[in-house]
Structure formats: structure tokens, C-alpha cells
PDB file of C-alpha atoms in Angstrom:
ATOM      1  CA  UNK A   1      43.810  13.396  37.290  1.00  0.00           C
ATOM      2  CA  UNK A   2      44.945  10.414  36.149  1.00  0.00           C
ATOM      3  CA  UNK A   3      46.400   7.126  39.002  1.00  0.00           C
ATOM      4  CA  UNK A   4      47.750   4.006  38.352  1.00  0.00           C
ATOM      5  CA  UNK A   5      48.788   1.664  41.285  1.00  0.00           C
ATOM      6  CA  UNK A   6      49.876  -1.733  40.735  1.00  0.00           C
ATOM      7  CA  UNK A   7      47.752  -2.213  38.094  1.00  0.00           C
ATOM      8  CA  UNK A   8      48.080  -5.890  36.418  1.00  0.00           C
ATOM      9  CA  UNK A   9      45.954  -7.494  33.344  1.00  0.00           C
ATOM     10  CA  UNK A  10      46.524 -10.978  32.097  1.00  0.00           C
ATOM     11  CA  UNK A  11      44.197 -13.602  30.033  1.00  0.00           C
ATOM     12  CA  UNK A  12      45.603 -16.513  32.140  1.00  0.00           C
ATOM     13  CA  UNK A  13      46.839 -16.126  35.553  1.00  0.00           C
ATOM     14  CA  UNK A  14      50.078 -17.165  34.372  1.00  0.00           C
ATOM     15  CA  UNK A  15      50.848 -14.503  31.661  1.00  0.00           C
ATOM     16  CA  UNK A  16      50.276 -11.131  32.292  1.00  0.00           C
ATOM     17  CA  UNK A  17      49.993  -8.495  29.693  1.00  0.00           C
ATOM     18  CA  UNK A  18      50.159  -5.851  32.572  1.00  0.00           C
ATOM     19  CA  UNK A  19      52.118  -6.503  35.647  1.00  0.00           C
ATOM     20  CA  UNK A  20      52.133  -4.008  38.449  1.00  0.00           C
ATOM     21  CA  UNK A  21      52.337  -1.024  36.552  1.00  0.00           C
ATOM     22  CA  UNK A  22      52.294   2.628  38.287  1.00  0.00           C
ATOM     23  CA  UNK A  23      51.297   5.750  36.420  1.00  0.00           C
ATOM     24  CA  UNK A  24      50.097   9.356  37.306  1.00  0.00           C
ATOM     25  CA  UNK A  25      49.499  12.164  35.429  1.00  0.00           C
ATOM     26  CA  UNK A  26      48.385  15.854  36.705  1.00  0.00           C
ATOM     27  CA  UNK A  27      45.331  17.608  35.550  1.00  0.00           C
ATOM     28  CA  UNK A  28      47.264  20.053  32.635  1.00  0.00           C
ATOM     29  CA  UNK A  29      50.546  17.457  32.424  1.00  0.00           C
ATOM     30  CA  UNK A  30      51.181  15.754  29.423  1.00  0.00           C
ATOM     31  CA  UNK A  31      52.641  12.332  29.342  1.00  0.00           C
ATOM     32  CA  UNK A  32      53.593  10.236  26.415  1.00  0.00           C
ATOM     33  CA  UNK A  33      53.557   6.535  26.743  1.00  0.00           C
ATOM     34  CA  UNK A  34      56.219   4.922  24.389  1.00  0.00           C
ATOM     35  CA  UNK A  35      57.000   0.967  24.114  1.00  0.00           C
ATOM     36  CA  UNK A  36      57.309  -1.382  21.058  1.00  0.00           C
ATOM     37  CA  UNK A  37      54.672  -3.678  19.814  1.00  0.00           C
ATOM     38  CA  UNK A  38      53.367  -5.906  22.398  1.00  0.00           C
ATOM     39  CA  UNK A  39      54.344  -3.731  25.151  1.00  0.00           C
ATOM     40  CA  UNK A  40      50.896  -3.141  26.596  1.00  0.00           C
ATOM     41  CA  UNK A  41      49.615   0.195  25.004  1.00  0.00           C
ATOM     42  CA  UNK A  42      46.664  -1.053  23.822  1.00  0.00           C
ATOM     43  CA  UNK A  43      45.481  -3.062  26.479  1.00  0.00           C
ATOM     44  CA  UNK A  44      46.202  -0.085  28.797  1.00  0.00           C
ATOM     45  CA  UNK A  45      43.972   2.618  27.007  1.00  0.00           C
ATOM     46  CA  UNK A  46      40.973  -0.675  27.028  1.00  0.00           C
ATOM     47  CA  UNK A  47      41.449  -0.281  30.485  1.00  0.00           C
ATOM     48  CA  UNK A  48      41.368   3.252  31.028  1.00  0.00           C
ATOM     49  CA  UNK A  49      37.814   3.412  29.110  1.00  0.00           C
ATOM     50  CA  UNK A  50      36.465   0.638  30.344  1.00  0.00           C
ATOM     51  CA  UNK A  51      36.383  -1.184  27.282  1.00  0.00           C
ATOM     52  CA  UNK A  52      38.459  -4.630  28.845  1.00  0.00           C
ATOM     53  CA  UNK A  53      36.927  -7.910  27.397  1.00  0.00           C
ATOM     54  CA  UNK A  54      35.331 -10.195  29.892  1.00  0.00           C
ATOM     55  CA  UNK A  55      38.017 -13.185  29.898  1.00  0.00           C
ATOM     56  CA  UNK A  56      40.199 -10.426  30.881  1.00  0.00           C
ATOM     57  CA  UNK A  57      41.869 -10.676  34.824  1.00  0.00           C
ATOM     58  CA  UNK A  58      42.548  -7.478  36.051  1.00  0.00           C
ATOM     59  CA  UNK A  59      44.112  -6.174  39.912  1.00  0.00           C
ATOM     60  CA  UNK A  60      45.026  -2.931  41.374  1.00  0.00           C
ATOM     61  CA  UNK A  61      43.435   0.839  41.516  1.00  0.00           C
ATOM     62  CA  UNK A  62      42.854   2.890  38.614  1.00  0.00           C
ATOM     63  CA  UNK A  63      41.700   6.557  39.932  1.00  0.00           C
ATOM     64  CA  UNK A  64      40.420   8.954  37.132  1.00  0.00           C
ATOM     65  CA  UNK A  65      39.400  12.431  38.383  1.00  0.00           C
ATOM     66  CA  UNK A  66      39.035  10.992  41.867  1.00  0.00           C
ATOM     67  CA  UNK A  67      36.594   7.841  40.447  1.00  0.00           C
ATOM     68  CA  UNK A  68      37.975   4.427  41.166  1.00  0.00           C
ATOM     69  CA  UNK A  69      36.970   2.362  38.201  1.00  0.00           C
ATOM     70  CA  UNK A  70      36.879  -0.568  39.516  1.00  0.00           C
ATOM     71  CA  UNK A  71      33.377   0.602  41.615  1.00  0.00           C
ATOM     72  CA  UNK A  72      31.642   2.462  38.838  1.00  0.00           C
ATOM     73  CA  UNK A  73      28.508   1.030  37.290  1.00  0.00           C
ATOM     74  CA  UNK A  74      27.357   1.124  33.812  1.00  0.00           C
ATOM     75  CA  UNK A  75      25.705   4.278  34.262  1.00  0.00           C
ATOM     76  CA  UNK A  76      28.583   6.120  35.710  1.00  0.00           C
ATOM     77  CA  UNK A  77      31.449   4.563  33.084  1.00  0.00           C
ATOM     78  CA  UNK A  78      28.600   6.431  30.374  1.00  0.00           C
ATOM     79  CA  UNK A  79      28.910   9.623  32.309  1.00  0.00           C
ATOM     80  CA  UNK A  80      32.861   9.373  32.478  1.00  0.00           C
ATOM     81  CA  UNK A  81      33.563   8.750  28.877  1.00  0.00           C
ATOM     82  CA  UNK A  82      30.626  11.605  27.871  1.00  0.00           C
ATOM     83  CA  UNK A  83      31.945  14.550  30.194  1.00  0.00           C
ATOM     84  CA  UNK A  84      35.392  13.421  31.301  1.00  0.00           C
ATOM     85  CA  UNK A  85      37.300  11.154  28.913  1.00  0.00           C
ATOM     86  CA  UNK A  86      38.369  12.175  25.100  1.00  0.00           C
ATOM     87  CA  UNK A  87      40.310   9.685  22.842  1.00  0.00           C
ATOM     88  CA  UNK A  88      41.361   9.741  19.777  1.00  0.00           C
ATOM     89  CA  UNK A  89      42.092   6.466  18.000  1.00  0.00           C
ATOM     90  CA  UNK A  90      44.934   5.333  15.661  1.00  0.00           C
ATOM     91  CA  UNK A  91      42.847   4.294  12.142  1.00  0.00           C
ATOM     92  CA  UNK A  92      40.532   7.510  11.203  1.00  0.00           C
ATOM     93  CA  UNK A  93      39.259   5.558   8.102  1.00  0.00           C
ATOM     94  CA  UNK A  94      38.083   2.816  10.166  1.00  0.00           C
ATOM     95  CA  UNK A  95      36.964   4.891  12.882  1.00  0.00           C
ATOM     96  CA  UNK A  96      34.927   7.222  11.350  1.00  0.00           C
ATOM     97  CA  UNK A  97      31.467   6.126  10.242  1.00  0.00           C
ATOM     98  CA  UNK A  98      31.401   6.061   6.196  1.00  0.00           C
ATOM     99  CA  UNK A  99      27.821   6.750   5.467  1.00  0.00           C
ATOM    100  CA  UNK A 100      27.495   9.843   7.316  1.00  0.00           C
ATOM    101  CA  UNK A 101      29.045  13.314   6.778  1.00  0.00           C
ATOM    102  CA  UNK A 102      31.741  14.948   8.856  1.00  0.00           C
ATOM    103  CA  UNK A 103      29.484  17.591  10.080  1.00  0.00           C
ATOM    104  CA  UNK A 104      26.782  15.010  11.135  1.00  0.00           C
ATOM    105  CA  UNK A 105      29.447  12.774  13.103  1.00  0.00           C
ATOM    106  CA  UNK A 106      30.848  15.494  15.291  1.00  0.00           C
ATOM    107  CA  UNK A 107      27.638  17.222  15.529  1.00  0.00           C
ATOM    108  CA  UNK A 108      25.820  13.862  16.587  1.00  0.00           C
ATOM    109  CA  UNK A 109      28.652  13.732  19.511  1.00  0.00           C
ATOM    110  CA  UNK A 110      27.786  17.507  20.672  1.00  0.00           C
ATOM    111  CA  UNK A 111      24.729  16.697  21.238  1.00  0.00           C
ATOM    112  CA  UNK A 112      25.321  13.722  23.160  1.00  0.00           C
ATOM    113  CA  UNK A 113      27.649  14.883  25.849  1.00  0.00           C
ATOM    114  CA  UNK A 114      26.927  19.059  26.168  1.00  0.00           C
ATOM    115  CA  UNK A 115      23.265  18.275  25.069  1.00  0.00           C
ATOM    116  CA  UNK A 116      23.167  21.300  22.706  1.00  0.00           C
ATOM    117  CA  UNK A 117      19.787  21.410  20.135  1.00  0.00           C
ATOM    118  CA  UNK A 118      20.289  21.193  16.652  1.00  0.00           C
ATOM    119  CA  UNK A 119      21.117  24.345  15.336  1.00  0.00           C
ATOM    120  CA  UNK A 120      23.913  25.228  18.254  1.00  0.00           C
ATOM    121  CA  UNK A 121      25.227  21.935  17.731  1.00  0.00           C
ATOM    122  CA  UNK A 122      26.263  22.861  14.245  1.00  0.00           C
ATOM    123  CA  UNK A 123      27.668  26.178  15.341  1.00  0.00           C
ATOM    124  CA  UNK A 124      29.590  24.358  18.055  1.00  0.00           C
ATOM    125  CA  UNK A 125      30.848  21.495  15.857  1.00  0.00           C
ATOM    126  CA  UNK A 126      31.853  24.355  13.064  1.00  0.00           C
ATOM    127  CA  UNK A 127      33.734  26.279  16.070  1.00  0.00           C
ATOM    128  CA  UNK A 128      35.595  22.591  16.931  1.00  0.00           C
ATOM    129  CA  UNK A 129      36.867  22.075  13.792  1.00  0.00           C
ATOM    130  CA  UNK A 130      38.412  25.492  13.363  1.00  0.00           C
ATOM    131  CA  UNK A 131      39.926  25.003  16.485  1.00  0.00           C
ATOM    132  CA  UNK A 132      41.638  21.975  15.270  1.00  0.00           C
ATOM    133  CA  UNK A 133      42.488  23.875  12.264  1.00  0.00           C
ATOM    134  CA  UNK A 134      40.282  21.858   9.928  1.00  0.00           C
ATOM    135  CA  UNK A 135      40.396  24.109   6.346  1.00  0.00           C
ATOM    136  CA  UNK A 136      37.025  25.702   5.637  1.00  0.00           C
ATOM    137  CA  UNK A 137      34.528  24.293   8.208  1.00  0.00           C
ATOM    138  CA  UNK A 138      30.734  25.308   6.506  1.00  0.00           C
ATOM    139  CA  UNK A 139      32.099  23.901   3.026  1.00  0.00           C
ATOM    140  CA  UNK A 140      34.066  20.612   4.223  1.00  0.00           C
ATOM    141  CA  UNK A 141      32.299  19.846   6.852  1.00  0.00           C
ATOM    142  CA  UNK A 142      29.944  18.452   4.331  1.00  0.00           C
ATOM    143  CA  UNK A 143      32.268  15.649   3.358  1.00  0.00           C
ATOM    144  CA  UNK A 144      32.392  12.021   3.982  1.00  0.00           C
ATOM    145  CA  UNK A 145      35.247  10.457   5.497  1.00  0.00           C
ATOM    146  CA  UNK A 146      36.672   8.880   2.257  1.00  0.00           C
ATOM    147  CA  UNK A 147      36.875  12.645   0.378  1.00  0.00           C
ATOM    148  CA  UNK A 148      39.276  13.758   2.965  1.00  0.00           C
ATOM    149  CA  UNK A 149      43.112  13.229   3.954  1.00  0.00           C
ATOM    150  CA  UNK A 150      44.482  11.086   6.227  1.00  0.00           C
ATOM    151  CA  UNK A 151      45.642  14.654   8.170  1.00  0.00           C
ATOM    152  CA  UNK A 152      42.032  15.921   7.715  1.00  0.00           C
ATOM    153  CA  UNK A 153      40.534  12.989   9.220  1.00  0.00           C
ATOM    154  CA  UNK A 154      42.706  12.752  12.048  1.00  0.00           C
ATOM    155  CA  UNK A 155      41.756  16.401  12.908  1.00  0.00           C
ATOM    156  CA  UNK A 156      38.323  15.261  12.887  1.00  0.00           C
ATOM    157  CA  UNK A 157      39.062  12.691  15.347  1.00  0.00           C
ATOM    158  CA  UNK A 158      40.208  15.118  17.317  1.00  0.00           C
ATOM    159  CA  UNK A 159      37.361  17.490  17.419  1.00  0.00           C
ATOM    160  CA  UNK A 160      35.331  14.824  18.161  1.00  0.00           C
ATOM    161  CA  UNK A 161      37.367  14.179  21.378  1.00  0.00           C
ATOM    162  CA  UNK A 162      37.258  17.810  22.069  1.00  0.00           C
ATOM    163  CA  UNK A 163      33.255  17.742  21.563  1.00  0.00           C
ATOM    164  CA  UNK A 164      33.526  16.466  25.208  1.00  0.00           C
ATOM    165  CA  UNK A 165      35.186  18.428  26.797  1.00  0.00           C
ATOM    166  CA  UNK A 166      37.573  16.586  28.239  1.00  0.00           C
ATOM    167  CA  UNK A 167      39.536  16.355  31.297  1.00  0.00           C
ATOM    168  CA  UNK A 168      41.382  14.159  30.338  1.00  0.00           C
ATOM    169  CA  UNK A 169      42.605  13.215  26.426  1.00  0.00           C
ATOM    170  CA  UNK A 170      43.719   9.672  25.236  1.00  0.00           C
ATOM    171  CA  UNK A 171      45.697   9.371  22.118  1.00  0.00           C
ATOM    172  CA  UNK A 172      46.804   5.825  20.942  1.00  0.00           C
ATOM    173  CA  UNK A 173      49.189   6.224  17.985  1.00  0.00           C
ATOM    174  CA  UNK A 174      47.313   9.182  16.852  1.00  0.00           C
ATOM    175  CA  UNK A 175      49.893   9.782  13.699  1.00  0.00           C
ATOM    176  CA  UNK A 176      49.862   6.166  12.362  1.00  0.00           C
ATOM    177  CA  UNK A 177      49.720   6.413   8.457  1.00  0.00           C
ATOM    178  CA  UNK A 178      50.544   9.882   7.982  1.00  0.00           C
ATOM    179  CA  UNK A 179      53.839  11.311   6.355  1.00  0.00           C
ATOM    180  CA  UNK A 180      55.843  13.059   8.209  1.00  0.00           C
ATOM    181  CA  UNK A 181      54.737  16.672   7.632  1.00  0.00           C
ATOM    182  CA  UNK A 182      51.150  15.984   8.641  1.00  0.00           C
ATOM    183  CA  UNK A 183      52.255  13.595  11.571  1.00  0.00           C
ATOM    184  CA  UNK A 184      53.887  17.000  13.091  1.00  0.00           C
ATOM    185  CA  UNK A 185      51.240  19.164  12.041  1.00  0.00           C
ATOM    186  CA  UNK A 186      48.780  16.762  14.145  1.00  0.00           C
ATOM    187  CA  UNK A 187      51.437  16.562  17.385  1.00  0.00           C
ATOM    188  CA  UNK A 188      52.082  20.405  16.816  1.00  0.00           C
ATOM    189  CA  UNK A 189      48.230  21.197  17.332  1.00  0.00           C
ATOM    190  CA  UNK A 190      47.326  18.808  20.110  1.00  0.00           C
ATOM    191  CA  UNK A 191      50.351  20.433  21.872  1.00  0.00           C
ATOM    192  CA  UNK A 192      48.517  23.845  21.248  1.00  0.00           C
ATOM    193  CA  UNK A 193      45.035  22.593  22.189  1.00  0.00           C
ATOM    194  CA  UNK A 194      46.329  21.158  25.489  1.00  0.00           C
ATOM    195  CA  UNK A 195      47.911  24.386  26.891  1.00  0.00           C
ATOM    196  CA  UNK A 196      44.710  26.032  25.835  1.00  0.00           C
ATOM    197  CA  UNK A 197      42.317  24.015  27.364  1.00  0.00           C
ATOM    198  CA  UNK A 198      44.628  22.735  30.388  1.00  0.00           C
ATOM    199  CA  UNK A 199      43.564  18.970  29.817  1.00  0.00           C
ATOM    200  CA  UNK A 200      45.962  16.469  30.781  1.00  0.00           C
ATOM    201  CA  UNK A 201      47.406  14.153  27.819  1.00  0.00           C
ATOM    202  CA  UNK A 202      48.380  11.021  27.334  1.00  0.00           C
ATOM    203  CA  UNK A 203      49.783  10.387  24.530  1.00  0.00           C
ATOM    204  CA  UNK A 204      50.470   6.665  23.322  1.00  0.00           C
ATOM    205  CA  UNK A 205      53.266   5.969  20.810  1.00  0.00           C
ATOM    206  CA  UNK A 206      56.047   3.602  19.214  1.00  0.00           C
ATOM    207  CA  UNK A 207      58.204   7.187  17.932  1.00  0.00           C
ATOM    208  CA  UNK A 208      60.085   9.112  20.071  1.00  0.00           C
ATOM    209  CA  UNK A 209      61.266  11.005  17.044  1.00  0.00           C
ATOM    210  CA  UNK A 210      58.619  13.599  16.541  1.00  0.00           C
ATOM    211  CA  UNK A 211      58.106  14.036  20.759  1.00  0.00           C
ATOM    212  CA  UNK A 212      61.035  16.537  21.013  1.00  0.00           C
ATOM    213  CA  UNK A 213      58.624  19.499  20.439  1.00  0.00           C
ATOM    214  CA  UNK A 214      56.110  18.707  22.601  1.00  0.00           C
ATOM    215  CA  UNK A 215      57.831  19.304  25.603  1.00  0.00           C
ATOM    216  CA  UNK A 216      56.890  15.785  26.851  1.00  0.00           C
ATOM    217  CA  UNK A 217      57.559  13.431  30.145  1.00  0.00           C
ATOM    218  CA  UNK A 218      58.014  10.138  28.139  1.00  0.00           C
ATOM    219  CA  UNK A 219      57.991   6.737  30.264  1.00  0.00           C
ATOM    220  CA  UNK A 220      58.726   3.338  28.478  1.00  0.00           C
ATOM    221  CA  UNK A 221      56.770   0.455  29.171  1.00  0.00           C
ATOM    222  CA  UNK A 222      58.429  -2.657  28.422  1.00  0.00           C
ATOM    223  CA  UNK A 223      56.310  -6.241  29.021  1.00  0.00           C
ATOM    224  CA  UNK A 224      53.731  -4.436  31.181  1.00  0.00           C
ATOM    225  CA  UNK A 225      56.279  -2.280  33.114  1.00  0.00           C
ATOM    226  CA  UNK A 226      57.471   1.551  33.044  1.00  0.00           C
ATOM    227  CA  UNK A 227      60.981   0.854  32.978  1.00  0.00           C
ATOM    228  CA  UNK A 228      62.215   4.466  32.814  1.00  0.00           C
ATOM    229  CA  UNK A 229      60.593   7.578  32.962  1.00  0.00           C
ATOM    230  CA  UNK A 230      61.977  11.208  32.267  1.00  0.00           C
ATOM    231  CA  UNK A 231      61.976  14.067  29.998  1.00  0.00           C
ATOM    232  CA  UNK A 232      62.898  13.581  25.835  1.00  0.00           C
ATOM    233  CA  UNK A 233      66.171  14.395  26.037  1.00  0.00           C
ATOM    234  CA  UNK A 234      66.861  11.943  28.716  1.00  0.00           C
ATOM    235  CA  UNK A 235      65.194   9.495  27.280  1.00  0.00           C
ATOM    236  CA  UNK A 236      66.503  10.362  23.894  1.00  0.00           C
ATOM    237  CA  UNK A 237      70.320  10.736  24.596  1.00  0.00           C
ATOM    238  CA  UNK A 238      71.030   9.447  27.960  1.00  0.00           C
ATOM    239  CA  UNK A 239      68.730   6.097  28.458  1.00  0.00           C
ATOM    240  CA  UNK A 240      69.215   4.260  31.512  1.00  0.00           C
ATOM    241  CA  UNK A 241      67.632   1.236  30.976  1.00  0.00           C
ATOM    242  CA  UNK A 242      68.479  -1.869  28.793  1.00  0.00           C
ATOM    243  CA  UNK A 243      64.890  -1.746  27.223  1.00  0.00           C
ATOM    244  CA  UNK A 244      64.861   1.874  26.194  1.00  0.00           C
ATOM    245  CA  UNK A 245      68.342   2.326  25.124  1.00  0.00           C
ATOM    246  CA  UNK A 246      67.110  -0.559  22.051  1.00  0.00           C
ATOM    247  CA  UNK A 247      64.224   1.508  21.715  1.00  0.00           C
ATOM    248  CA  UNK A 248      65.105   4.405  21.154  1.00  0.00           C
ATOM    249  CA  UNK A 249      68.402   2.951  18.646  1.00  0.00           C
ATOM    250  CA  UNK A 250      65.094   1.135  16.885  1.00  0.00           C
ATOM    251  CA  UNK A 251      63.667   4.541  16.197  1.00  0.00           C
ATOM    252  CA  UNK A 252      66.855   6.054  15.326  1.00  0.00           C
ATOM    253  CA  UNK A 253      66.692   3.191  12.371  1.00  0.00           C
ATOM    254  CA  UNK A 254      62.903   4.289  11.395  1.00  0.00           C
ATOM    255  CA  UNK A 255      64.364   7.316  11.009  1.00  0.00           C
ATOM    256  CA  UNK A 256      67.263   6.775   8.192  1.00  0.00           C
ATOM    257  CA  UNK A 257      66.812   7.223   4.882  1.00  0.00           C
ATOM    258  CA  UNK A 258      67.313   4.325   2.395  1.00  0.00           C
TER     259      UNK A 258
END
């Protein structure tokens, strides 16, 4: 679903943010990207939907569902985020539009990308939100971002990635902000909505200590390079590499208690 060769990214030809990176991810697999601030994350999921700035430099073959990005025009990136791309950003509050009701915002997005009329867009965006286990759709629904939780947004996020019906689902730091319980509750049910739809997942992330449950391939990227790749408890308790074996003792501190 999802190929990576040698993929590089810099602002000036000497620096690069990327450099050479290789990634691939099957159609129903489920990745999680992990690496500390500065690693690349970010600039990674620009690239994936198209969203690079033009001073940008970028090399190399990105393949999604058989579509080498590099060739598509405007027209064609439209029809790849609409029908083939989900993501679901870090910052709910700032992602969702304040003005305009939950229903209307997820609704508007049905509409867009399985071109449903008005009436079966509502039934569809009600449906979406139960699936993501959003509490009393017909009443809630009717709320603006600011009257909800940080959980509750996030699961409106994610309906609104599911309004697409993905193939394939991007989540950058999908958690960031929440406490604990509601950061598992969110992992927990995009866990569950992936082995029921059979989308493949990539999941970005600075934690590795809320992973364990997801049954997830993790591979560290470290200065624009996987530097290790392999299932949690590898990573967790037998790291190979100099990069990940400080990572994952720097999430080991997050973790402590005061």
C-alpha cells in the first residue's frame, strides 16, 4: 500500500531533514513511526499528502496504492486524499473549524468524498461517530468543538478520516494533550477500527509506552533514518541501536511519577 525508497527532503542541499529513508507498509499492516523531536515525523506525513512547501528539495519514489507521487497532478493528489488517504492530526482544537457544529464538519466531508445528498449524509456521519464510539450521536453531534473533550474531539477527528474511506490512515501524534486514560481509549479504538476495516496504519509518535497493545511493528527514525525496526517488545526491551536504546530510556522517564 504504502513504499518508500530512498526518499530524501532537505531545505538546502546541504542539510537534509530526510536522507534516504525506506519504508513499506501492507494494505491491513499497521506500522508505528516513533523518533524524538526533530526526527522527521512531520515532514514525512507533508510528504505523504502532498502538502511539502515549495522551497522544499525532495528525491526518491514514494508509491501509494500503486500511484507514484511524484507524477500525479493536482487533480489526481485531490482524488488521492478524497478516496484513498485519511489523517488524523495532533491539535483537535486547532483543527477543527470553531464556528461550525460537529455534525456539519463531518457531514460537510461525507459529502465531499462518497458524494452522499443531504439527508444520507447525516445518517452516515451519525453511523461514523458511533463507530468511533462518540457518546450519543443525534444529541452531541450538535456541539461545537469548544463544548467537547479533548477525547471527544479526537474521536471526531477520527470519523472524519473514516468519512473517506480510507485505504490508507495517517495519524501524527494522535494522543497529544490527552491524559492517559483517554490517550488509550483513542489507541484502543483505532486498533479496533483497523482490523475492522482492514486499512493499513501508520501511526506517528514520540511514546512507545502506550504501543504495547496495539500489536504494532515500530521503526525509529533518527535524523531522517529508520535506524531499527521490529516488533514492541524488541524495541522495548532488547534495542539494538544506539538511537533507540536513549529513546526508549527517554520514555521510560515520561513515564515515572514525581
Amino acid at each position: 500500500m504504502l513504499r518508500i525508497e530512498n526518499l530524501s527532503v532537505g531545505f538546502t542541499p546541504d542539510k537534509l531533514i530526510l536522507d534516504r529513508l525506506n519504508l513499506s507498509l501492507s494494505l491491513g499492516g499497521r506500522l508505528a513511526l516513533v523518533g524524538s523531536s526533530g526526527a522527521g515525523k512531520t515532514l514525512l506525513v507533508k510528504t505523504l499528502l502532498g502538502m511539502l512547501p515549495p522551497e522544499a528539495n525532495a528525491s526518491g519514489n514514494v508509491i501509494i496504492d500503486n500511484k507514484d507521487l511524484t507524477l500525479l497532478t493536482k487533480r489526481e493528489w485531490q482524488l488521492l486524499r478524497r478516496h484513498t488517504l485519511g489523517y488524523i492530526p495532533q491539535d483537535s482544537l486547532a483543527s477543527l473549524d470553531p464556528c461550525f457544529t460537529v455534525m456539519k464538519q463531518i457531514s460537510d466531508v461525507v459529502v465531499s468524498s462518497q458524494e452522499l445528498p443531504g439527508r444520507a449524509a447525516r445518517e452516515e456521519t451519525l453511523a461514523l461517530l458511533d463507530q468511533v464510539g462518540f457518546p450519543d450521536p443525534p444529541v452531541r453531534a450538535q456541539s461545537f468543538p469548544h463544548q467537547l473533550s479533548g477525547g471527544l474531539r479526537q474521536r471526531v477527528l477520527i470519523a472524519m478520516a473514516l468519512a473517506h474511506r480510507p485505504k490508507l490512515l495517517i495519524a501524527d501524534e494522535p494522543t497529544t494533550g490527552l491524559d492517559p486514560a483517554a490517550r488509550q481509549a483513542v489507541l484502543d479504538q483505532l486498533a479496533s477500527l483497523q482490523a475492522a476495516y482492514g486499512f493499513a496504519f501508520l501511526l506517528i509518535t514520540h511514546d512507545l509506552r502506550h504501543l504495547e497493545r496495539l500489536s504494532t511493528e515500530i521503526a525509529v527514525l533518527e535524523k531522517g533514518r529508520i535506524v531499527e525496526r521490529g516488533e514492541w517488545s524488541q524495541i522495548r526491551y532488547f534495542p539494538n541501536h544506539p538511537s533507540t536504546r536513549a529513546f526508549v530510556e527517554a520514555s521510560e522517564r515520561m513515564g515515572r511519577p514525581r
